[in-house]
Tab-separated table of C-alpha atoms in Angstrom:
chain	number	residue	atom	x	y	z
R	188	MET	CA	-68.675	24.419	10.095
R	189	MET	CA	-69.031	21.960	7.259
R	190	THR	CA	-72.065	19.587	7.528
R	191	LEU	CA	-72.785	16.346	5.732
R	192	SER	CA	-75.845	16.317	3.463
R	193	GLY	CA	-78.438	13.557	3.560
R	194	SER	CA	-77.293	12.167	0.222
R	195	ALA	CA	-73.727	11.942	1.497
R	196	LEU	CA	-74.827	10.128	4.645
R	197	GLN	CA	-76.874	7.750	2.499
R	198	ALA	CA	-73.851	7.025	0.305
R	199	MET	CA	-71.621	6.391	3.326
R	200	SER	CA	-74.131	3.905	4.658
R	201	LYS	CA	-73.551	1.870	1.484
R	202	GLY	CA	-69.740	2.249	1.345
R	203	VAL	CA	-66.811	4.628	1.784
R	204	VAL	CA	-66.751	7.671	-0.481
R	205	ILE	CA	-63.621	9.824	-0.704
R	206	THR	CA	-64.184	13.270	-2.118
R	207	LEU	CA	-61.549	15.156	-4.149
R	208	PRO	CA	-60.637	17.648	-1.374
R	209	VAL	CA	-60.079	14.785	1.074
R	210	LEU	CA	-57.898	12.947	-1.465
R	211	VAL	CA	-55.733	16.041	-2.025
R	212	LEU	CA	-55.369	16.629	1.711
R	213	SER	CA	-54.381	12.989	2.317
R	214	ALA	CA	-51.762	13.091	-0.424
R	215	SER	CA	-50.276	16.291	1.027
R	216	VAL	CA	-50.018	14.768	4.517
R	217	ALA	CA	-48.372	11.618	3.118
R	218	ALA	CA	-45.856	13.641	1.107
R	219	PHE	CA	-44.963	15.736	4.156
R	220	PHE	CA	-44.490	12.604	6.277
R	221	MET	CA	-42.200	10.987	3.662
R	222	PHE	CA	-40.110	14.175	3.382
R	223	PHE	CA	-39.657	14.264	7.155
R	224	LEU	CA	-38.707	10.578	7.278
R	225	LEU	CA	-36.120	10.827	4.466
R	226	SER	CA	-34.608	13.949	6.002
R	227	SER	CA	-34.209	12.143	9.321
R	228	LEU	CA	-32.500	9.185	7.685
R	229	SER	CA	-30.111	11.290	5.607
R	230	SER	CA	-28.982	13.258	8.666
R	231	CYS	CA	-28.221	10.156	10.693
R	232	SER	CA	-24.703	10.343	12.158
R	233	CYS	CA	-24.357	6.567	12.514
R	234	PRO	CA	-20.838	5.586	11.471
R	235	ARG	CA	-20.411	3.382	8.414
R	236	PRO	CA	-18.146	0.350	8.714
R	237	SER	CA	-15.642	1.951	6.352
R	238	ASP	CA	-15.522	5.112	8.494
R	239	THR	CA	-14.791	3.281	11.731
R	240	PRO	CA	-11.111	2.391	12.174
R	241	ILE	CA	-10.576	-0.938	13.896
R	242	SER	CA	-7.426	-1.470	15.890
R	243	GLY	CA	-6.136	-4.190	18.081
R	244	THR	CA	-3.714	-7.063	18.364
R	245	SER	CA	-4.165	-10.773	18.552
R	246	SER	CA	-2.117	-13.705	19.782
R	247	THR	CA	-0.638	-13.838	16.272
R	248	GLY	CA	0.690	-10.307	16.665
R	249	LEU	CA	-1.382	-9.077	13.726
R	250	GLY	CA	-2.868	-5.627	14.089
R	251	VAL	CA	-6.069	-4.543	12.379
R	252	SER	CA	-6.477	-1.238	10.644
R	253	GLU	CA	-8.625	0.067	7.834
R	254	SER	CA	-8.463	3.271	5.874
R	255	SER	CA	-11.317	5.723	6.139
R	256	LEU	CA	-11.759	5.616	2.381
R	257	GLY	CA	-12.971	2.720	0.328
R	258	ASN	CA	-12.922	0.136	3.148
R	259	ILE	CA	-9.438	-0.994	2.096
R	260	PRO	CA	-7.721	-3.040	4.813
R	261	LEU	CA	-4.218	-1.841	5.631
R	262	SER	CA	-3.180	-5.114	7.198
R	263	THR	CA	-4.008	-8.781	7.459
R	264	ARG	CA	-6.604	-9.280	10.174
R	265	LYS	CA	-6.925	-12.136	12.647
R	266	GLU	CA	-10.111	-13.303	10.948
R	267	ASP	CA	-8.304	-13.315	7.587
R	268	VAL	CA	-5.669	-15.698	8.928
R	269	GLU	CA	-8.330	-17.892	10.500
R	270	TRP	CA	-10.227	-18.014	7.202
R	271	VAL	CA	-7.275	-19.157	5.117
R	272	ILE	CA	-6.301	-21.801	7.701
R	273	ASP	CA	-9.881	-23.084	7.627
R	274	GLN	CA	-9.746	-23.285	3.833
R	275	ILE	CA	-6.529	-25.327	3.934
R	276	HIS	CA	-8.006	-27.718	6.499
R	277	ALA	CA	-11.347	-27.982	4.690
R	278	ASN	CA	-9.551	-29.018	1.496
R	279	GLY	CA	-7.238	-31.431	3.320
R	280	LEU	CA	-4.136	-29.750	1.907
R	281	HIS	CA	-0.546	-30.667	2.811
R	282	MET	CA	2.850	-29.626	1.463
R	283	HIS	CA	4.609	-32.057	-0.883
R	284	ASP	CA	7.784	-32.069	-2.951
R	285	ASN	CA	7.247	-30.077	-6.131
R	286	VAL	CA	7.937	-32.849	-8.642
R	287	LEU	CA	6.763	-33.649	-12.162
R	288	ARG	CA	3.095	-34.672	-12.215
R	289	LYS	CA	0.137	-34.569	-14.546
R	290	GLY	CA	-0.261	-31.055	-15.896
R	291	ILE	CA	2.588	-29.720	-13.735
R	292	ASN	CA	6.167	-29.389	-14.985
R	293	PRO	CA	8.278	-27.695	-12.274
R	294	ARG	CA	11.079	-25.485	-13.634
R	295	THR	CA	13.763	-23.411	-11.978
R	296	ARG	CA	14.107	-19.802	-13.046
R	297	ALA	CA	17.182	-20.729	-15.080
R	298	GLN	CA	15.216	-23.466	-16.841
R	299	GLN	CA	12.297	-21.123	-17.435
R	300	LEU	CA	14.595	-18.563	-18.984
R	301	GLU	CA	16.199	-21.167	-21.267
R	302	ASP	CA	12.765	-22.434	-22.318
R	303	LEU	CA	11.666	-18.891	-23.055
R	304	ARG	CA	14.716	-18.183	-25.188
R	305	GLN	CA	14.550	-21.496	-27.049
R	306	PHE	CA	10.825	-22.057	-27.480
R	307	LYS	CA	9.357	-18.558	-26.857
R	308	GLY	CA	6.424	-20.097	-25.042
R	309	ILE	CA	3.695	-22.436	-26.283
R	310	SER	CA	2.205	-20.070	-28.877
R	311	HIS	CA	4.071	-17.164	-30.438
R	312	TYR	CA	4.516	-15.044	-33.559
R	313	ASP	CA	7.522	-15.533	-35.823
R	314	GLY	CA	9.312	-13.248	-38.230
R	315	PRO	CA	10.942	-9.815	-38.084
R	316	GLU	CA	7.684	-8.122	-37.048
R	317	SER	CA	6.825	-10.581	-34.297
R	318	ASN	CA	7.223	-7.951	-31.555
R	319	ASN	CA	4.612	-5.757	-33.214
R	320	HIS	CA	2.012	-7.799	-31.355
R	321	THR	CA	3.515	-6.930	-27.974
R	322	ALA	CA	3.023	-3.399	-26.703
R	323	LEU	CA	5.858	-3.539	-24.151
R	324	PRO	CA	8.333	-6.376	-24.882
R	325	CYS	CA	9.944	-7.478	-21.621
R	326	PRO	CA	13.373	-9.113	-21.204
R	327	GLY	CA	13.225	-12.803	-20.329
R	328	GLU	CA	15.222	-12.324	-17.113
R	329	LEU	CA	12.421	-10.115	-15.827
R	330	LEU	CA	9.627	-12.376	-17.047
R	331	VAL	CA	10.959	-15.274	-14.970
R	332	GLU	CA	11.314	-12.899	-12.003
R	333	GLU	CA	15.006	-13.368	-11.312
R	334	HIS	CA	14.950	-10.006	-9.530
R	335	HIS	CA	12.690	-11.462	-6.825
R	336	SER	CA	15.801	-13.220	-5.522
R	337	ASN	CA	17.832	-10.021	-5.174
R	338	TYR	CA	17.079	-9.679	-1.476
R	339	GLY	CA	18.229	-11.415	1.665
R	340	GLU	CA	14.693	-12.508	2.482
R	341	PRO	CA	11.601	-13.688	0.563
R	342	TRP	CA	9.854	-11.318	-1.812
R	343	ALA	CA	6.707	-11.624	0.327
R	344	GLY	CA	8.426	-9.600	3.065
R	345	GLY	CA	7.600	-6.444	1.140
R	346	ARG	CA	3.994	-6.743	2.252
R	347	ASP	CA	5.093	-6.950	5.902
R	348	VAL	CA	6.961	-3.665	5.579
R	349	PHE	CA	3.985	-1.961	3.944
R	350	GLU	CA	1.558	-3.080	6.630
R	351	PHE	CA	3.854	-1.959	9.453
R	352	LEU	CA	4.575	1.480	7.982
R	353	ALA	CA	0.986	2.074	6.839
R	354	GLN	CA	-0.389	1.338	10.300
R	355	SER	CA	2.328	3.308	12.095
R	356	THR	CA	1.514	6.438	10.094
R	357	GLN	CA	-2.258	5.920	9.761
R	358	LEU	CA	-1.792	6.017	6.006
R	359	LYS	CA	-4.616	7.292	3.792
R	360	PRO	CA	-4.948	7.026	-0.002
R	361	ASP	CA	-4.181	10.743	-0.336
R	362	SER	CA	-0.995	10.529	1.768
R	363	GLN	CA	2.326	11.437	0.151
R	364	VAL	CA	5.046	8.799	0.476
R	365	LEU	CA	8.751	8.827	-0.422
R	366	GLU	CA	10.938	5.727	-0.442
R	367	ILE	CA	14.693	6.126	-0.572
R	368	GLY	CA	15.946	3.129	-2.531
R	369	CYS	CA	12.773	1.363	-3.734
R	370	GLY	CA	14.708	-1.176	-5.819
R	371	THR	CA	12.403	-3.450	-7.800
R	372	LEU	CA	9.370	-2.247	-5.807
R	373	ARG	CA	9.215	-5.191	-3.420
R	374	VAL	CA	7.669	-2.803	-0.874
R	375	GLY	CA	6.683	0.024	-3.184
R	376	LEU	CA	4.137	-2.014	-5.154
R	377	HIS	CA	1.880	-2.186	-2.118
R	378	PHE	CA	2.093	1.561	-1.510
R	379	ILE	CA	1.473	2.326	-5.184
R	380	ARG	CA	-1.587	0.079	-5.254
R	381	TYR	CA	-3.040	1.694	-2.127
R	382	LEU	CA	-2.204	5.351	-2.718
R	383	ASN	CA	-3.834	7.772	-5.136
R	384	PRO	CA	-2.089	8.196	-8.514
R	385	GLY	CA	1.174	10.120	-8.292
R	386	HIS	CA	1.399	9.930	-4.504
R	387	PHE	CA	4.309	7.475	-4.348
R	388	HIS	CA	7.811	8.847	-4.984
R	389	CYS	CA	11.117	7.020	-5.042
R	390	LEU	CA	14.812	7.754	-5.513
R	391	GLU	CA	16.749	4.682	-6.697
R	392	ARG	CA	20.333	4.322	-7.949
R	393	ASP	CA	20.384	0.796	-9.441
R	394	GLU	CA	19.512	0.752	-13.137
R	395	LEU	CA	18.635	-2.956	-13.382
R	396	SER	CA	16.268	-2.629	-10.435
R	397	LEU	CA	14.583	0.300	-12.127
R	398	MET	CA	14.239	-1.687	-15.348
R	399	ALA	CA	12.518	-4.470	-13.387
R	400	ALA	CA	10.201	-1.921	-11.807
R	401	PHE	CA	9.231	-0.162	-15.042
R	402	ARG	CA	9.359	-3.034	-17.548
R	403	TYR	CA	7.855	-5.802	-15.447
R	404	GLU	CA	6.422	-5.059	-12.001
R	405	LEU	CA	4.270	-2.016	-12.774
R	406	PRO	CA	2.786	-3.446	-16.015
R	407	ALA	CA	2.362	-6.975	-14.623
R	408	GLN	CA	0.597	-5.675	-11.517
R	409	GLY	CA	-1.687	-3.379	-13.525
R	410	LEU	CA	-0.292	-0.278	-11.814
R	411	LEU	CA	0.849	1.856	-14.752
R	412	ASN	CA	-2.217	4.044	-14.235
R	413	LYS	CA	-0.989	4.955	-10.745
R	414	ARG	CA	1.876	7.002	-12.267
R	415	PRO	CA	4.441	6.707	-9.444
R	416	LEU	CA	7.285	9.204	-9.670
R	417	ILE	CA	10.443	7.080	-9.654
R	418	VAL	CA	13.739	8.866	-10.291
R	419	LYS	CA	17.228	7.477	-10.917
R	420	GLY	CA	19.854	9.069	-8.709
R	421	ASP	CA	22.429	8.276	-6.038
R	422	ASP	CA	23.368	11.671	-4.631
R	423	MET	CA	20.331	12.398	-2.426
R	424	ASP	CA	19.050	14.899	-4.974
R	425	PHE	CA	15.305	15.214	-4.465
R	426	SER	CA	14.778	18.294	-6.644
R	427	LYS	CA	12.893	16.350	-9.337
R	428	PHE	CA	10.074	15.638	-6.906
R	429	GLY	CA	9.107	19.311	-6.679
R	430	SER	CA	9.911	22.080	-4.247
R	431	GLY	CA	6.504	22.302	-2.572
R	432	ILE	CA	5.939	18.634	-1.792
R	433	ILE	CA	5.236	17.664	1.830
R	434	TYR	CA	5.472	13.997	2.772
R	435	ASP	CA	3.441	12.090	5.332
R	436	LEU	CA	5.952	9.242	5.276
R	437	ILE	CA	9.606	8.966	4.258
R	438	TYR	CA	11.290	5.603	4.684
R	439	ALA	CA	14.513	3.805	3.856
R	440	SER	CA	14.587	0.018	4.086
R	441	ALA	CA	18.102	-1.443	4.411
R	442	VAL	CA	19.547	1.500	2.483
R	443	PHE	CA	21.353	3.855	4.886
R	444	LEU	CA	23.601	1.061	6.184
R	445	HIS	CA	25.161	0.878	2.687
R	446	MET	CA	25.820	4.628	2.450
R	447	PRO	CA	28.504	6.925	3.915
R	448	ASP	CA	27.296	8.793	7.003
R	449	LYS	CA	27.951	12.143	5.348
R	450	LEU	CA	25.637	11.304	2.437
R	451	VAL	CA	22.929	10.064	4.805
R	452	TRP	CA	23.005	13.338	6.724
R	453	THR	CA	22.896	15.264	3.444
R	454	GLY	CA	19.685	13.459	2.577
R	455	ILE	CA	18.161	14.031	6.003
R	456	GLU	CA	18.998	17.730	5.860
R	457	ARG	CA	17.331	18.074	2.467
R	458	LEU	CA	14.235	16.141	3.515
R	459	ALA	CA	13.630	17.596	6.984
R	460	SER	CA	11.675	20.551	5.630
R	461	LYS	CA	9.669	18.260	3.320
R	462	LEU	CA	8.244	16.170	6.169
R	463	LYS	CA	4.791	17.051	7.464
R	464	PRO	CA	5.199	18.722	10.882
R	465	TYR	CA	4.321	16.606	13.943
R	466	ASP	CA	2.269	13.928	12.144
R	467	GLY	CA	4.760	13.041	9.406
R	468	ARG	CA	7.276	10.272	10.028
R	469	ILE	CA	10.715	9.146	8.876
R	470	PHE	CA	11.423	5.434	9.323
R	471	VAL	CA	14.886	3.884	8.905
R	472	SER	CA	15.384	0.117	9.118
R	473	HIS	CA	18.082	-2.106	10.655
R	474	ASN	CA	20.307	0.498	12.341
R	475	ILE	CA	21.064	4.202	12.617
R	476	LYS	CA	24.844	4.077	12.869
R	477	PHE	CA	24.988	7.373	11.011
R	478	CYS	CA	23.555	8.778	14.226
R	479	SER	CA	25.097	6.578	16.921
R	480	ARG	CA	28.605	7.120	15.560
R	481	LEU	CA	28.222	10.797	16.470
R	482	GLY	CA	27.287	9.926	20.049
R	483	GLY	CA	23.814	10.130	21.539
R	484	GLU	CA	23.940	13.751	22.732
R	485	GLU	CA	25.599	15.056	19.580
R	486	CYS	CA	23.141	13.221	17.353
R	487	THR	CA	20.191	14.638	19.295
R	488	LYS	CA	21.575	18.156	18.860
R	489	LYS	CA	22.071	17.658	15.136
R	490	LEU	CA	18.549	16.334	14.713
R	491	MET	CA	17.105	19.228	16.699
R	492	SER	CA	18.994	21.711	14.549
R	493	LEU	CA	17.062	20.252	11.606
R	494	GLY	CA	13.766	20.387	13.471
R	495	LEU	CA	13.685	16.598	13.911
R	496	GLU	CA	13.224	14.373	16.930
R	497	TYR	CA	14.056	10.715	17.471
R	498	ILE	CA	10.979	8.888	18.797
R	499	GLY	CA	12.229	5.353	19.327
R	500	LYS	CA	12.737	1.835	18.027
R	501	LYS	CA	9.982	-0.471	16.827
R	502	THR	CA	9.840	-4.017	15.487
R	503	HIS	CA	7.350	-5.938	13.395
R	504	ASP	CA	6.954	-9.624	12.650
R	505	SER	CA	6.502	-11.283	9.277
R	506	LEU	CA	3.185	-12.832	8.330
R	507	LEU	CA	4.610	-15.708	6.293
R	508	PHE	CA	8.087	-16.567	7.595
R	509	ASN	CA	10.144	-16.469	10.796
R	510	HIS	CA	11.505	-12.950	10.625
R	511	TYR	CA	11.273	-9.625	12.416
R	512	GLU	CA	12.529	-6.241	11.325
R	513	ILE	CA	13.769	-3.273	13.354
R	514	TRP	CA	12.760	0.291	12.516
R	515	PHE	CA	13.841	3.636	13.948
R	516	GLU	CA	11.243	6.407	13.987
R	517	PHE	CA	11.712	10.189	13.656
R	518	ARG	CA	9.315	13.110	13.397
R	519	ARG	CA	9.447	16.809	12.619
R	520	VAL	CA	8.795	18.954	15.688
R	521	THR	CA	8.946	22.414	14.136
R	522	ALA	CA	6.599	23.855	11.505
């Protein structure tokens, strides 16, 4: 047993003396305690906010959903709407006629286009090499966004469609999505922004719409790096998207009602095996006359022969204008 000498006792009576062995032992105990504490913290299974999906509905009909990656909201939340309303009230804002006023010169798209052609903007380069300063010269019709008026409803409705489909399929950034007839990317832009690069595919027939998508929307929205695979075609030929691709979501917004039933069924037959079994979804908007014209029982048999099942009809409301949209949902029931 270790005993204290008289000199040590005398020193302690005058103050505290820590010997080298005691100092080493204390440091070892402290290091062990810190290691145990850090290990306990790192193994904590407490969910992070971004890992906890939030779901629900409010009196506004807005659902709430977040992806499990990156804390990216999939939809407008009730508190988001309340915030923006508070901001409008706090600033005492009201709608007024958009007339000429200091610093503001309202122009129609036609006037904008004429100004662009005549004056080329406030500051510009002249001469035969003027376009050398522009990496991707864009036609004036696209710059003034004439294509935003190509639809029977406001351009903002594209966000409504994205939020509805993303929530219905529990979309994740690594999901694979195919749109049949993406047009000028009114809906597709939101999918492209959310999904990982290369995970959005589209088959579109209209050349001018594709020009608007490639020459204006993708560059203007800073989405060229997302590399969506957009293919021109009108014969339901999906071969350019790869033979091994499996989609989590396939959707057609106001497209099938403009196509012959036979061509619609051709597309469905080709895509049935490319839909993820059980969890994958096909959504078709407005109506499914290609199915109802066969008769309910006959349509069900044809779907089952392709390994598909009709789930039902859903609707969603618009965030910004008085509008609702009808969607018909299908899934793959065989692996």
